[in-house]
PDB file of C-alpha atoms in Angstrom:
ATOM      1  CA  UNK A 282      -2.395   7.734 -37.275  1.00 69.00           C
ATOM      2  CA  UNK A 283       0.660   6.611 -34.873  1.00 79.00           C
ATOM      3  CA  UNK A 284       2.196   9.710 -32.654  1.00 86.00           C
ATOM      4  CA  UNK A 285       5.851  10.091 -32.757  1.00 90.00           C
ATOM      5  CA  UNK A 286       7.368   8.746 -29.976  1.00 90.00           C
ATOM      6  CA  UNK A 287       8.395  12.675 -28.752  1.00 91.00           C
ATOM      7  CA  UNK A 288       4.798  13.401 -29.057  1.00 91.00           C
ATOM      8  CA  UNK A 289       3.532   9.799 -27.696  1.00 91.00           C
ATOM      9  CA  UNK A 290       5.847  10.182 -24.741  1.00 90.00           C
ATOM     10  CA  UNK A 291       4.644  14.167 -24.190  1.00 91.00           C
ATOM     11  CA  UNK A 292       0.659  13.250 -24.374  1.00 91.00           C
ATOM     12  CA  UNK A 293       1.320  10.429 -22.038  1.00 90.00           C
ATOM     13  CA  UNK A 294       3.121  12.967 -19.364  1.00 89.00           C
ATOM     14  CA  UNK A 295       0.267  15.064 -19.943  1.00 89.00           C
ATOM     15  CA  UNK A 296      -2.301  11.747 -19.696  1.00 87.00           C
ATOM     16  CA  UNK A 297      -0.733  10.920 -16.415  1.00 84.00           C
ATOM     17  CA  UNK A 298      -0.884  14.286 -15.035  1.00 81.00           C
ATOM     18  CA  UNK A 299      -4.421  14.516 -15.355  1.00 79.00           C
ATOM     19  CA  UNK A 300      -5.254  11.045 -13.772  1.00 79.00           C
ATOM     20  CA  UNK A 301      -2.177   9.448 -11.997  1.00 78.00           C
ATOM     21  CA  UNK A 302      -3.955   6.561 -11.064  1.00 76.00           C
ATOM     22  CA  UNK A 303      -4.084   4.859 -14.903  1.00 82.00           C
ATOM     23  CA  UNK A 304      -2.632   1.758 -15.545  1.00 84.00           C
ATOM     24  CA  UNK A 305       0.090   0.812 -18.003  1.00 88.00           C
ATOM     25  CA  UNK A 306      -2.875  -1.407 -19.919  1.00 87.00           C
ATOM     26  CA  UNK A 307      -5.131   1.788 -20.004  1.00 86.00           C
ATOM     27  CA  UNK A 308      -2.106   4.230 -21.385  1.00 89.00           C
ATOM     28  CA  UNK A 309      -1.555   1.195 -24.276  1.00 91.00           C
ATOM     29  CA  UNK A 310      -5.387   1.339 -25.409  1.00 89.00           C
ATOM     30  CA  UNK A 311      -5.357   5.085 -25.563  1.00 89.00           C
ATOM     31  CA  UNK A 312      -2.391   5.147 -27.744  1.00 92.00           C
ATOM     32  CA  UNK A 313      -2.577   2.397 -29.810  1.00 91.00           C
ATOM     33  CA  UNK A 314       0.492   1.130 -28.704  1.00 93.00           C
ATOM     34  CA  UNK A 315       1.696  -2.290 -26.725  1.00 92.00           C
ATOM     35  CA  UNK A 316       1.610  -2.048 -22.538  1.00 90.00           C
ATOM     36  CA  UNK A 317       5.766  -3.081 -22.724  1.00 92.00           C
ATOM     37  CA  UNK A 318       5.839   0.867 -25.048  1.00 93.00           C
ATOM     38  CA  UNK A 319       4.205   2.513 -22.268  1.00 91.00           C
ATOM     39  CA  UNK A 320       6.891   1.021 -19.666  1.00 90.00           C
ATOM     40  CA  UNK A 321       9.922   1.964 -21.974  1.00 92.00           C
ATOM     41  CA  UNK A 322       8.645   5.440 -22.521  1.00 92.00           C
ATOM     42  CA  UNK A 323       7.987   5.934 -18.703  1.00 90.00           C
ATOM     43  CA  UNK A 324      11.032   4.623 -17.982  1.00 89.00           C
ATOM     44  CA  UNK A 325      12.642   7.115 -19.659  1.00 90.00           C
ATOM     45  CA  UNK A 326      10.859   9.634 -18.995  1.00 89.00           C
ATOM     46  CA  UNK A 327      11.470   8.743 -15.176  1.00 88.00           C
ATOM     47  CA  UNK A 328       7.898   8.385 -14.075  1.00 88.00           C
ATOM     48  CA  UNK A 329       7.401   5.453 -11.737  1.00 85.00           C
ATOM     49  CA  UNK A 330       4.460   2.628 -11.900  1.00 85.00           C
ATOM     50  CA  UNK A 331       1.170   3.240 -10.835  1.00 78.00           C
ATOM     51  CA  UNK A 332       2.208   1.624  -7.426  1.00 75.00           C
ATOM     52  CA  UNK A 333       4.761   4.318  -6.544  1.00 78.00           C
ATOM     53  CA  UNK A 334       2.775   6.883  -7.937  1.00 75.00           C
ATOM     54  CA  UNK A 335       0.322   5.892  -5.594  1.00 69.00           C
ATOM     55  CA  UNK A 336       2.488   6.152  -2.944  1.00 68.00           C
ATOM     56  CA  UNK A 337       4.078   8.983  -3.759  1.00 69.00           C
ATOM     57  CA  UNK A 338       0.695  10.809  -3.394  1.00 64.00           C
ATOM     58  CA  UNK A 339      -0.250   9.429  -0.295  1.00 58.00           C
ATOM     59  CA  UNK A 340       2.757  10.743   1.132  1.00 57.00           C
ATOM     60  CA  UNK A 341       1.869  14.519   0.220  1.00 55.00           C
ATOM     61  CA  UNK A 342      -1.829  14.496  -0.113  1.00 51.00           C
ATOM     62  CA  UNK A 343      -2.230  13.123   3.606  1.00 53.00           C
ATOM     63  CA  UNK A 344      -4.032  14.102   7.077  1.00 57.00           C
ATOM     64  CA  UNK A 345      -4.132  11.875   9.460  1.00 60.00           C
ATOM     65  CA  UNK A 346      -6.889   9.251   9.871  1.00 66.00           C
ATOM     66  CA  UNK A 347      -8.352   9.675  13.502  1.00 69.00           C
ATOM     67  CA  UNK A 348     -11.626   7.245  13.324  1.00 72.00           C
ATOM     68  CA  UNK A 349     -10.195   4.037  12.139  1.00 76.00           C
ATOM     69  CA  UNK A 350      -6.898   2.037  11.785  1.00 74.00           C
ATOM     70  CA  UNK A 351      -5.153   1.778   8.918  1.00 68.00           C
ATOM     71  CA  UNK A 352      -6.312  -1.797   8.466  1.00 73.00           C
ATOM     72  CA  UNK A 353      -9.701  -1.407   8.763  1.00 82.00           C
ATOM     73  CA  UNK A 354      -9.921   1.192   5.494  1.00 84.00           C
ATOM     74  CA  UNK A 355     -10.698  -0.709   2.711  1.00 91.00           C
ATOM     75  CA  UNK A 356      -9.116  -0.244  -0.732  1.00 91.00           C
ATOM     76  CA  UNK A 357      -5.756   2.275  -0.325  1.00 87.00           C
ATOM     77  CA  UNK A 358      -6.342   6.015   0.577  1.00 87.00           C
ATOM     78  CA  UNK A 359      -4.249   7.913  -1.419  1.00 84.00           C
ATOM     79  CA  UNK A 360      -5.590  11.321  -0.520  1.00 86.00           C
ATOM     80  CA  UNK A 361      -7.146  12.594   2.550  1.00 87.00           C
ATOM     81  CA  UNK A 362      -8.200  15.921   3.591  1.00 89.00           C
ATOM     82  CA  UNK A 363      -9.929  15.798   7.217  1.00 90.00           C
ATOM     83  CA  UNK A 364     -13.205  17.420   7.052  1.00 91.00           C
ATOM     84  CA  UNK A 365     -13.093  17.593   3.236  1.00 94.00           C
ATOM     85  CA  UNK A 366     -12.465  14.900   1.133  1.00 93.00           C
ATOM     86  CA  UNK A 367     -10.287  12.214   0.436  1.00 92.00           C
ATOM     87  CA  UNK A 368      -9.797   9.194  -2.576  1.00 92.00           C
ATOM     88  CA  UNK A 369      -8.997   5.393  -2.293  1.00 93.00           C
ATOM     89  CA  UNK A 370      -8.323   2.966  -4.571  1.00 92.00           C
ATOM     90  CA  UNK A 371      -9.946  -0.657  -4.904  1.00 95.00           C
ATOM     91  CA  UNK A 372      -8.050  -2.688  -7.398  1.00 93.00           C
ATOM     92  CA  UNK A 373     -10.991  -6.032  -8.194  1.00 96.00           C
ATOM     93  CA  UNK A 374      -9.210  -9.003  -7.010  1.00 95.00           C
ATOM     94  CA  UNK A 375     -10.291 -12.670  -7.341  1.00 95.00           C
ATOM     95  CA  UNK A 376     -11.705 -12.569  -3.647  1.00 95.00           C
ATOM     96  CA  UNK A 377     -13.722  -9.604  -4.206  1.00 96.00           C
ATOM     97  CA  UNK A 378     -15.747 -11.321  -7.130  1.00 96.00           C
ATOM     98  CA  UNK A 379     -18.453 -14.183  -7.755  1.00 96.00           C
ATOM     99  CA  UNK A 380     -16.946 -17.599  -8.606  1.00 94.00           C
ATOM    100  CA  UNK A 381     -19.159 -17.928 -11.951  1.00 95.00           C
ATOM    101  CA  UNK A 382     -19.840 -14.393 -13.453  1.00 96.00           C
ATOM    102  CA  UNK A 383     -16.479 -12.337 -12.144  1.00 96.00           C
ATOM    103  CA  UNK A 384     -18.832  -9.540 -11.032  1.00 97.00           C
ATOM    104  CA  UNK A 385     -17.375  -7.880  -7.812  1.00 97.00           C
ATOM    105  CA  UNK A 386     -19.455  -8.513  -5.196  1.00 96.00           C
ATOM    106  CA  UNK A 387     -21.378  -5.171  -4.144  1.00 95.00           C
ATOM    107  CA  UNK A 388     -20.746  -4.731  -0.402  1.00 96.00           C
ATOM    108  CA  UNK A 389     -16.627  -4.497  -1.313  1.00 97.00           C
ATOM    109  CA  UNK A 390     -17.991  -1.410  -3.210  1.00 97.00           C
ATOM    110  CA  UNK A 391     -20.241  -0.126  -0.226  1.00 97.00           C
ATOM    111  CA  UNK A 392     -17.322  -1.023   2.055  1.00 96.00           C
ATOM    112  CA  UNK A 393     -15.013   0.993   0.190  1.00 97.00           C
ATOM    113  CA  UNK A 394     -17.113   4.048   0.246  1.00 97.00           C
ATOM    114  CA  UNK A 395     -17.958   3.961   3.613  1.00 96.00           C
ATOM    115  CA  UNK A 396     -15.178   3.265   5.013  1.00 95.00           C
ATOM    116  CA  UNK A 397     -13.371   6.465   3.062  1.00 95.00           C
ATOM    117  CA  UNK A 398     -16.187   8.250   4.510  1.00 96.00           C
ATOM    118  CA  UNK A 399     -15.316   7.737   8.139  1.00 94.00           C
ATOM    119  CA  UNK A 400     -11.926   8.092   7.231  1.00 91.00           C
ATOM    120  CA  UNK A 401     -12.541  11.850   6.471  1.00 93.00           C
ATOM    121  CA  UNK A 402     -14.323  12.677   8.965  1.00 92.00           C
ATOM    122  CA  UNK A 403     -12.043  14.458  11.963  1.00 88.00           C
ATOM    123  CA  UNK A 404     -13.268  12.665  15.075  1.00 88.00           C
ATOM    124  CA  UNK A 405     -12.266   9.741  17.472  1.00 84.00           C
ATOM    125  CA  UNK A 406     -15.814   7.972  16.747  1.00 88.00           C
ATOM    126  CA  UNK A 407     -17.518   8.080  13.498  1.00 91.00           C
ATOM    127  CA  UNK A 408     -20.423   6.155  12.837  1.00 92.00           C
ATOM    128  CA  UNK A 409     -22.784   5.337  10.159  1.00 94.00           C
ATOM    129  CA  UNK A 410     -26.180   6.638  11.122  1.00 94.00           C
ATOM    130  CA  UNK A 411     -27.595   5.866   7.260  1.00 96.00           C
ATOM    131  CA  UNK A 412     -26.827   5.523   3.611  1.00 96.00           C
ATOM    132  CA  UNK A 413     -28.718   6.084   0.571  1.00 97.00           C
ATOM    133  CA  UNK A 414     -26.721   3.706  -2.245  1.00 97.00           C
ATOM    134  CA  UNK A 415     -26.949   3.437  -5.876  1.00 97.00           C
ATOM    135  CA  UNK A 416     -25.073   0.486  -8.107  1.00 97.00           C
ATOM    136  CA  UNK A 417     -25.018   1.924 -11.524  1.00 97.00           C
ATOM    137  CA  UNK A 418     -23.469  -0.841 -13.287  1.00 97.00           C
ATOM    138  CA  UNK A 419     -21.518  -4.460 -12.263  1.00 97.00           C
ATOM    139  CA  UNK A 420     -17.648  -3.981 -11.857  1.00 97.00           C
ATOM    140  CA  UNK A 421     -15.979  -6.808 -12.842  1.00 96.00           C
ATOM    141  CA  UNK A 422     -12.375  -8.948 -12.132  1.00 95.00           C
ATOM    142  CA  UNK A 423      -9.637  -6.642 -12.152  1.00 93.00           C
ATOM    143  CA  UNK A 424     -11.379  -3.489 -12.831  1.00 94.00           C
ATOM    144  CA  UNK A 425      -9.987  -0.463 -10.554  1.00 93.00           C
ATOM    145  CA  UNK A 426     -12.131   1.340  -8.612  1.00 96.00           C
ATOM    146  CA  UNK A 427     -11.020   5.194  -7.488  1.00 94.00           C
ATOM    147  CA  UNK A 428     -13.744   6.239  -4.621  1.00 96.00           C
ATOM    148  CA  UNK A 429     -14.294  10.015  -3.861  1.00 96.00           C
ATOM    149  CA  UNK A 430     -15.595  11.332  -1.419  1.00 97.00           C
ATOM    150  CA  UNK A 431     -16.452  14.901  -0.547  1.00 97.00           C
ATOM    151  CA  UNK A 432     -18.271  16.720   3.078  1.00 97.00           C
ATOM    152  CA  UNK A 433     -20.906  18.163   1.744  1.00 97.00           C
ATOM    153  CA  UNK A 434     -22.671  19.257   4.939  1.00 95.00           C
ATOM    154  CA  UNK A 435     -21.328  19.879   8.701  1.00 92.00           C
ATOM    155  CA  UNK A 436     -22.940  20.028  11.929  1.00 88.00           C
ATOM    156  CA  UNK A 437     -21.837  19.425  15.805  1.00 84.00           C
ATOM    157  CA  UNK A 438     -22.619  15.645  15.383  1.00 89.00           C
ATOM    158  CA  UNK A 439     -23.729  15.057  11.735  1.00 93.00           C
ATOM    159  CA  UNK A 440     -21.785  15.189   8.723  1.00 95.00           C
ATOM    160  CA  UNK A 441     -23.277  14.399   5.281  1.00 97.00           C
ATOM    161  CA  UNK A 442     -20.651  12.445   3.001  1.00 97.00           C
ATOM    162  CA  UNK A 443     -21.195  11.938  -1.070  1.00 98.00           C
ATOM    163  CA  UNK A 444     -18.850   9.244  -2.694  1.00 98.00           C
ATOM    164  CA  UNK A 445     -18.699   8.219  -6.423  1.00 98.00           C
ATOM    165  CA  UNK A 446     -16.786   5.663  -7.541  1.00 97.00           C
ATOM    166  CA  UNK A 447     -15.151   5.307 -10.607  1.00 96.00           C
ATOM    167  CA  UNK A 448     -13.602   2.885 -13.177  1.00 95.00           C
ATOM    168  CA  UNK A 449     -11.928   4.642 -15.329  1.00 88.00           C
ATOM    169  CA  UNK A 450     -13.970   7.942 -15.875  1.00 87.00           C
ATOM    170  CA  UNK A 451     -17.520   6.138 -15.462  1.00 95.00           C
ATOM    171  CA  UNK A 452     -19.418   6.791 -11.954  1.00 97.00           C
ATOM    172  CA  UNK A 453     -20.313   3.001 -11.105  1.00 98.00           C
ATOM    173  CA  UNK A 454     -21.283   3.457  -7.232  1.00 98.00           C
ATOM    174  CA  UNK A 455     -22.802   6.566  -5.407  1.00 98.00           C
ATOM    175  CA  UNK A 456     -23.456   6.992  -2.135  1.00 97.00           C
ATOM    176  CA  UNK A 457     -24.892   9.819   0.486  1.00 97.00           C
ATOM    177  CA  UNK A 458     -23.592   8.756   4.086  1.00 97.00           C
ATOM    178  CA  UNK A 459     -25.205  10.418   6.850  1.00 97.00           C
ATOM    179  CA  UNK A 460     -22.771   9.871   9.617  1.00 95.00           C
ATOM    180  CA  UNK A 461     -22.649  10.659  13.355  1.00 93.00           C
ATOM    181  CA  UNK A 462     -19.217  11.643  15.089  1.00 90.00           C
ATOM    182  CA  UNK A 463     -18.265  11.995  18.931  1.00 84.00           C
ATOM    183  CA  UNK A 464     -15.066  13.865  20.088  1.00 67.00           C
ATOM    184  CA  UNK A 465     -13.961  14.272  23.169  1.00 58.00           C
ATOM    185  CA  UNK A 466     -15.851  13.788  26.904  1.00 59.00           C
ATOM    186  CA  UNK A 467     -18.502  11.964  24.309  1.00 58.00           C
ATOM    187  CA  UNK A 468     -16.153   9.942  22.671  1.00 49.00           C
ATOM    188  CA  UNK A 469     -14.656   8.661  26.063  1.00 52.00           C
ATOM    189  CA  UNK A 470     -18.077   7.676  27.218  1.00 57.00           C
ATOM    190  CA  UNK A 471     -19.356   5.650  23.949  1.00 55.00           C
ATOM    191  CA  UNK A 472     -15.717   4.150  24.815  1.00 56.00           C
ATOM    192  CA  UNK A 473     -16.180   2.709  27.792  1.00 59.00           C
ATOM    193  CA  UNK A 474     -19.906   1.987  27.355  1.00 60.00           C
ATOM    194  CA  UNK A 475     -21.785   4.411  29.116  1.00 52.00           C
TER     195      UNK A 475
END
């Protein structure tokens, strides 16, 4: 049964809402209707594409990454709480795949994850001291993965880090990073080498 285009246009606030970081192509599956619909009714309903939504996120869901550059994050944080939590986004790109299957190549996803778990962690120097890593199923060319990661245990020097990572609403990646920070007179020394 087709939704009015009131109601069509009201779910798909709601839809977006609850997960911000669907695409146009998912929003047409899930109602039945074509992707160039979805963009008319968001258009009028003034909600921007997934890029500035993205964006627009970032900018108020943001600390300040201390342990790496921008750069060196990969996929695009779009939420970051220091000491918390944070999300990033890993949209599966020709590079990131094999030549003859299209099945991303697993250390993007492992990069991803650990990478947003240094970038939580509120320190100069975060390292990896291990990580316990399960693939739960391939991802494949142009799938989008959302990573989360959450502090689930703090000490002076150790922080444990759990990240899932999603395509759509199915976990495809987990990972427990133990990881070791330094901060100040400890940072300076691992710095210069002592």
């Amino acid at each position: 049964m087709r939704l009015s285009k009131k109601e069509r246009q009201r779910q798909l606030t709601l839809a977006l809402q609850q997960n911000p970081f669907a695409t146009d192509e998912e929003m047409a599956r899930q109602f039945g209707v074509s992707i160039q619909t979805i963009r008319l009714d968001r258009m009028e309903l003034g909600i921007p594409e997934l890029r500035e939504r993205i964006k627009h996120m970032a900018e108020e869901k943001f600390d300040r990454v201390r342990s790496l550059a921008p750069e060196e994050v990969i996929g695009e944080i779009v939420e970051l709480h220091l000491d918390h939590g944070g999300t990033s986004i890993l949209e599966i790109k020709r590079e990131h795949v094999f030549t003859r299957n299209r099945i991303a190549r697993g250390h993007y996803l492992f990069a991803q994850a650990n990478s947003l778990a240094v970038a939580i962690i509120d320190a100069e120097i975060v390292l990896t001291a291990s990580a316990g890593i399960r693939f739960l199923r391939p991802v494949r060319l142009g799938e989008k993965c959302v990573a989360r990661a959450k502090v689930v245990k703090k000490g002076a020097h150790r922080v444990q880090v759990d990240v899932k990572t999603y395509v759509e609403e199915e976990i495809v990646f987990q990972g427990e990073f133990d990881m070791y920070r330094a901060s100040g007179d400890e940072a300076v020394k691992l710095k210069e080498g002592h």
